[in-house]
Amino acid sequence: MTLPRLLVVEEYNSLQQARDSIALGYRRVSTAVESLSLTFGRADGDTGYSAPCALLKGRGCPAYHSQEPIPSGALPRGNKSCILDCNHVGTCVATAGFCQCPMGWTGDGCHIRLRRPCTNKPRSWGLEQIDPGPENLTAYRPPNNPFWSSKAAMCSGACDKDMGMCYCPSHTPFGHIPAGEGSLPGKYVLARRVGRPMGHACQPNKDEENQPINFGMTERDWLYGAKGWCMAEEPEHRCSCFKACRVQNMQCNGHGECQQGYCKCQDGWFGQDCAYRVQGVPDSPGMDNSTRPWIKQFVHTPAAREPGARGPRLRPLIWVYELPTDYSSLMLQYRVERDHCVTRTFSDDNSTVEAVRVYQLEMGLHEMMLQSSHRTLDPEEADFFYVPLYTACYIQPVVTWGDGPFYYGPIPGRTIQATGFMEEAYHQLRSRYPYWDRKGGRDHIIYVPHDEASCYVPKALRSAIILSHWGRQDSNHTSWTGHAPDNYSVEARDPLWLPKGHLHRINRGPCFDAEKDLVLPDLHNSHFHAHSPLMGNPTVHRKWLALFKGRLQMKNLPYSQGVRQKIALVSREEDWLNNHGILYGDHEAFDGLPSYSQLMSESTFCLAIIGDGYTSRYEDAITHGCIPVVIMDNVSPTLGTIINEADISVRVAFKDVERLPQILKAIPRDEIERLQRNIGRVWRRFLWSSYPLTGPLLQAQLDANLARFNGTEDPSLLPARDTAHDMSQGDAFQTLMEWLYGRMDP
């Protein structure tokens, strides 16, 4: 369709004004036309991603793209003081008057020591963590204290009791030497020498008397021999790099020291990412422009800039809560390995290393919110309020590592503890700020990424917008997990903390409310899509009818509700591989075959089957041009409330999985091509490609592939690859902003 020109030049005083008006008018008309026609797809011959609102439901996308920008307002300034000046260890939130404390400290003034000792088991009652007691390893000789009943924080060396981390013994050349009595607070690590870390897989298997230690897995000489880890400048054997490694997050807006995820802000700056300034403190260049140029890519905080430097903004405006660190950065400081709970680390030469972990969107989405042009530092002008909660990081690895922290009390069950974690955060935000009560939490946003997390969000937070990966919609639900510590349906009571029981505080209705919640795609590293034809690689013949590669757990029948196991048995008995071209199996079954990315690119259908709840295979398929087969009864898939799943996927009920080959082969060719074309129109909605970490890497891959394979594409193969596009546009984050805008009052 040819759009009319907007002849409005004479109405303006300058040519630049005319150009701006034409661009805005074109966008409005274009978006309006697309919202009417492209919701149902374009003509069969039209391929590629070009229409911003193609196939999207609701008013969010067209309304977002046709809105009038709003001017930037004045930045709020902090003028409140904090108790004891936060003991010189914490940061004063000068807009609210409370302290954000690092690990090792707590209290209104960060003046109370918060210990997290290494220990062999969690306490069963009380509030104080268990101290490991005397460093006498004879207590851990077999057959006492078998390894499987112990905690990972067991330590035969020197323990840093702020973080619960084990280091080489103090008497060794590379041992941990704590600070002496009476040392002043205010430093990140209170130690005269940090030393080399000894993780749970790097504990000696024998004591000094050459007697076995049941939790040790490393030869004693590897640690304490002449060339040992704790003894030699250049050791022959190295322990895994845990907390001592260089790990950075959010980069503190260039105005603070990142201390394993906690920002210790420079004088005059404050907030979780050092974005706020105390009254009277001028803006100034950050360390990204001086001593630390390697962090420049990750220092981007438009909300912290003066109005003249920010320019006009688009709504929604989102305020990110400033809360005590217990619910976010403390979890980062307590994590075990270098790439747990983070999206990236820095190597010794300051180059960026992408993390490869599930649930890393938890920290990633928080960082995107902080760095987004939709962020506001003024809560009074906010349309929505984002509450950063690191529940997945708490579940794994924090609470499984040592003795707590617990919410509330030492009650068994990781997900039961996570519910208490969220409930406590709710009480914190209500006691410190008035914003929840204004609309009963309906304009608040929480993100809970763990397997079934949307099901155990406490009732107190249910009115909020819940972002998750789990769109389960049946009422009176019970847990589908095959992992006992994650079973949220188990009742738990405590006479002090849970007199009414755990189940009393969670919702019995659907885990996911399509009227207010959204299922988000997962965040993968940039290499995950290496062979996808949508990433500039040539589209290849899809020689496999269907593909599934993942855990089966054949002896764990509760896992996947037995569906993965049932399909595995039938596929072997009926030889689906040779009779139907269906690849199905666990990771070991694919040894010697091409990569997962390549196999998805060569498959017509990709199975998205429940696991312990959430599975990312729906979006994995879409970003490879493979049609997802949804095998998740009563579960809405990723972005299912925005994009009709029938336009890009196929659904098969649990009861019909034995007939899967017949069902897939019965789908007409023209329907397969329709689904593939539609996937080509929306696939970028399932990538977080505007994220400063993954976006540039994905763009570089795309550009390189387009240059490398120019002219090699076969136009008869679908979905057709994009010939060129900007990866920062139309991605999952923009989709989220469009959807939120659609929820605002017209």
PDB file of N, CA and C in Angstrom, residues 282-323:
ATOM      1  N   PRO A 282      27.073  18.171  41.186  1.00  0.00           N
ATOM      2  CA  PRO A 282      26.901  18.281  39.731  1.00  0.00           C
ATOM      3  C   PRO A 282      27.183  16.961  39.026  1.00  0.00           C
ATOM      4  N   ASP A 283      26.714  16.867  37.805  1.00  0.00           N
ATOM      5  CA  ASP A 283      27.039  15.703  36.983  1.00  0.00           C
ATOM      6  C   ASP A 283      28.527  15.733  36.654  1.00  0.00           C
ATOM      7  N   SER A 284      29.088  14.557  36.445  1.00  0.00           N
ATOM      8  CA  SER A 284      30.510  14.473  36.132  1.00  0.00           C
ATOM      9  C   SER A 284      30.771  13.210  35.347  1.00  0.00           C
ATOM     10  N   PRO A 285      31.839  13.186  34.549  1.00  0.00           N
ATOM     11  CA  PRO A 285      32.162  11.971  33.782  1.00  0.00           C
ATOM     12  C   PRO A 285      32.451  10.807  34.716  1.00  0.00           C
ATOM     13  N   GLY A 286      32.061   9.622  34.304  1.00  0.00           N
ATOM     14  CA  GLY A 286      32.300   8.436  35.100  1.00  0.00           C
ATOM     15  C   GLY A 286      33.618   7.775  34.771  1.00  0.00           C
ATOM     16  N   MET A 287      33.910   6.715  35.493  1.00  0.00           N
ATOM     17  CA  MET A 287      35.159   5.987  35.280  1.00  0.00           C
ATOM     18  C   MET A 287      35.223   5.343  33.897  1.00  0.00           C
ATOM     19  N   ASP A 288      34.060   5.155  33.264  1.00  0.00           N
ATOM     20  CA  ASP A 288      34.053   4.604  31.908  1.00  0.00           C
ATOM     21  C   ASP A 288      34.727   5.543  30.917  1.00  0.00           C
ATOM     22  N   ASN A 289      34.801   6.831  31.269  1.00  0.00           N
ATOM     23  CA  ASN A 289      35.449   7.818  30.398  1.00  0.00           C
ATOM     24  C   ASN A 289      36.860   8.159  30.846  1.00  0.00           C
ATOM     25  N   SER A 290      37.361   7.432  31.848  1.00  0.00           N
ATOM     26  CA  SER A 290      38.708   7.756  32.334  1.00  0.00           C
ATOM     27  C   SER A 290      39.505   6.486  32.596  1.00  0.00           C
ATOM     28  N   THR A 291      39.422   5.975  33.813  1.00  0.00           N
ATOM     29  CA  THR A 291      40.320   4.898  34.223  1.00  0.00           C
ATOM     30  C   THR A 291      39.853   3.508  33.810  1.00  0.00           C
ATOM     31  N   ARG A 292      38.577   3.349  33.425  1.00  0.00           N
ATOM     32  CA  ARG A 292      38.069   2.015  33.106  1.00  0.00           C
ATOM     33  C   ARG A 292      37.288   2.013  31.787  1.00  0.00           C
ATOM     34  N   PRO A 293      37.966   2.224  30.691  1.00  0.00           N
ATOM     35  CA  PRO A 293      37.261   2.307  29.404  1.00  0.00           C
ATOM     36  C   PRO A 293      36.576   1.007  28.998  1.00  0.00           C
ATOM     37  N   TRP A 294      37.009  -0.119  29.569  1.00  0.00           N
ATOM     38  CA  TRP A 294      36.418  -1.395  29.175  1.00  0.00           C
ATOM     39  C   TRP A 294      34.972  -1.561  29.641  1.00  0.00           C
ATOM     40  N   ILE A 295      34.515  -0.715  30.573  1.00  0.00           N
ATOM     41  CA  ILE A 295      33.129  -0.826  31.028  1.00  0.00           C
ATOM     42  C   ILE A 295      32.194   0.106  30.260  1.00  0.00           C
ATOM     43  N   LYS A 296      32.732   0.880  29.330  1.00  0.00           N
ATOM     44  CA  LYS A 296      31.930   1.916  28.663  1.00  0.00           C
ATOM     45  C   LYS A 296      30.708   1.347  27.963  1.00  0.00           C
ATOM     46  N   GLN A 297      30.845   0.182  27.360  1.00  0.00           N
ATOM     47  CA  GLN A 297      29.718  -0.443  26.665  1.00  0.00           C
ATOM     48  C   GLN A 297      28.539  -0.675  27.595  1.00  0.00           C
ATOM     49  N   PHE A 298      28.821  -0.847  28.893  1.00  0.00           N
ATOM     50  CA  PHE A 298      27.780  -1.227  29.837  1.00  0.00           C
ATOM     51  C   PHE A 298      27.359  -0.079  30.753  1.00  0.00           C
ATOM     52  N   VAL A 299      27.874   1.098  30.495  1.00  0.00           N
ATOM     53  CA  VAL A 299      27.462   2.271  31.263  1.00  0.00           C
ATOM     54  C   VAL A 299      26.551   3.107  30.381  1.00  0.00           C
ATOM     55  N   HIS A 300      25.282   2.984  30.619  1.00  0.00           N
ATOM     56  CA  HIS A 300      24.296   3.696  29.802  1.00  0.00           C
ATOM     57  C   HIS A 300      23.069   3.912  30.674  1.00  0.00           C
ATOM     58  N   THR A 301      22.954   5.099  31.245  1.00  0.00           N
ATOM     59  CA  THR A 301      21.860   5.402  32.163  1.00  0.00           C
ATOM     60  C   THR A 301      21.227   6.722  31.768  1.00  0.00           C
ATOM     61  N   PRO A 302      20.389   6.742  30.734  1.00  0.00           N
ATOM     62  CA  PRO A 302      19.790   8.008  30.291  1.00  0.00           C
ATOM     63  C   PRO A 302      19.031   8.732  31.393  1.00  0.00           C
ATOM     64  N   ALA A 303      18.395   7.971  32.289  1.00  0.00           N
ATOM     65  CA  ALA A 303      17.586   8.599  33.329  1.00  0.00           C
ATOM     66  C   ALA A 303      18.416   9.464  34.258  1.00  0.00           C
ATOM     67  N   ALA A 304      19.728   9.237  34.349  1.00  0.00           N
ATOM     68  CA  ALA A 304      20.583   9.984  35.262  1.00  0.00           C
ATOM     69  C   ALA A 304      21.128  11.261  34.646  1.00  0.00           C
ATOM     70  N   ARG A 305      20.865  11.486  33.377  1.00  0.00           N
ATOM     71  CA  ARG A 305      21.423  12.651  32.694  1.00  0.00           C
ATOM     72  C   ARG A 305      20.514  13.865  32.882  1.00  0.00           C
ATOM     73  N   GLU A 306      21.094  15.034  32.730  1.00  0.00           N
ATOM     74  CA  GLU A 306      20.318  16.263  32.832  1.00  0.00           C
ATOM     75  C   GLU A 306      19.286  16.324  31.695  1.00  0.00           C
ATOM     76  N   PRO A 307      18.161  17.027  31.921  1.00  0.00           N
ATOM     77  CA  PRO A 307      17.089  17.031  30.909  1.00  0.00           C
ATOM     78  C   PRO A 307      17.561  17.402  29.512  1.00  0.00           C
ATOM     79  N   GLY A 308      18.449  18.355  29.384  1.00  0.00           N
ATOM     80  CA  GLY A 308      18.916  18.754  28.069  1.00  0.00           C
ATOM     81  C   GLY A 308      19.675  17.666  27.344  1.00  0.00           C
ATOM     82  N   ALA A 309      20.312  16.778  28.100  1.00  0.00           N
ATOM     83  CA  ALA A 309      21.070  15.682  27.496  1.00  0.00           C
ATOM     84  C   ALA A 309      20.211  14.460  27.223  1.00  0.00           C
ATOM     85  N   ARG A 310      19.038  14.384  27.853  1.00  0.00           N
ATOM     86  CA  ARG A 310      18.164  13.224  27.671  1.00  0.00           C
ATOM     87  C   ARG A 310      17.258  13.371  26.458  1.00  0.00           C
ATOM     88  N   GLY A 311      16.705  14.567  26.249  1.00  0.00           N
ATOM     89  CA  GLY A 311      15.773  14.776  25.163  1.00  0.00           C
ATOM     90  C   GLY A 311      14.396  14.230  25.495  1.00  0.00           C
ATOM     91  N   PRO A 312      13.458  14.285  24.532  1.00  0.00           N
ATOM     92  CA  PRO A 312      12.091  13.789  24.766  1.00  0.00           C
ATOM     93  C   PRO A 312      12.086  12.287  25.040  1.00  0.00           C
ATOM     94  N   ARG A 313      11.033  11.844  25.731  1.00  0.00           N
ATOM     95  CA  ARG A 313      10.928  10.437  26.117  1.00  0.00           C
ATOM     96  C   ARG A 313       9.602   9.852  25.638  1.00  0.00           C
ATOM     97  N   LEU A 314       9.598   8.532  25.499  1.00  0.00           N
ATOM     98  CA  LEU A 314       8.372   7.805  25.218  1.00  0.00           C
ATOM     99  C   LEU A 314       7.901   7.111  26.491  1.00  0.00           C
ATOM    100  N   ARG A 315       6.614   7.020  26.662  1.00  0.00           N
ATOM    101  CA  ARG A 315       6.053   6.252  27.763  1.00  0.00           C
ATOM    102  C   ARG A 315       5.917   4.793  27.333  1.00  0.00           C
ATOM    103  N   PRO A 316       5.845   3.863  28.306  1.00  0.00           N
ATOM    104  CA  PRO A 316       5.657   4.063  29.738  1.00  0.00           C
ATOM    105  C   PRO A 316       6.937   4.493  30.442  1.00  0.00           C
ATOM    106  N   LEU A 317       6.769   5.274  31.497  1.00  0.00           N
ATOM    107  CA  LEU A 317       7.867   5.634  32.377  1.00  0.00           C
ATOM    108  C   LEU A 317       7.854   4.669  33.555  1.00  0.00           C
ATOM    109  N   ILE A 318       9.020   4.119  33.864  1.00  0.00           N
ATOM    110  CA  ILE A 318       9.117   3.062  34.885  1.00  0.00           C
ATOM    111  C   ILE A 318      10.116   3.487  35.954  1.00  0.00           C
ATOM    112  N   TRP A 319       9.672   3.419  37.196  1.00  0.00           N
ATOM    113  CA  TRP A 319      10.568   3.673  38.323  1.00  0.00           C
ATOM    114  C   TRP A 319      10.996   2.336  38.919  1.00  0.00           C
ATOM    115  N   VAL A 320      12.294   2.160  39.087  1.00  0.00           N
ATOM    116  CA  VAL A 320      12.840   0.938  39.661  1.00  0.00           C
ATOM    117  C   VAL A 320      13.045   1.163  41.156  1.00  0.00           C
ATOM    118  N   TYR A 321      12.413   0.331  41.951  1.00  0.00           N
ATOM    119  CA  TYR A 321      12.432   0.496  43.399  1.00  0.00           C
ATOM    120  C   TYR A 321      13.845   0.481  43.964  1.00  0.00           C
ATOM    121  N   GLU A 322      14.090   1.399  44.903  1.00  0.00           N
ATOM    122  CA  GLU A 322      15.281   1.364  45.745  1.00  0.00           C
ATOM    123  C   GLU A 322      14.871   0.702  47.061  1.00  0.00           C
ATOM    124  N   LEU A 323      15.375  -0.497  47.319  1.00  0.00           N
ATOM    125  CA  LEU A 323      15.041  -1.273  48.509  1.00  0.00           C
ATOM    126  C   LEU A 323      16.328  -1.692  49.227  1.00  0.00           C
TER     127      LEU A 323
END
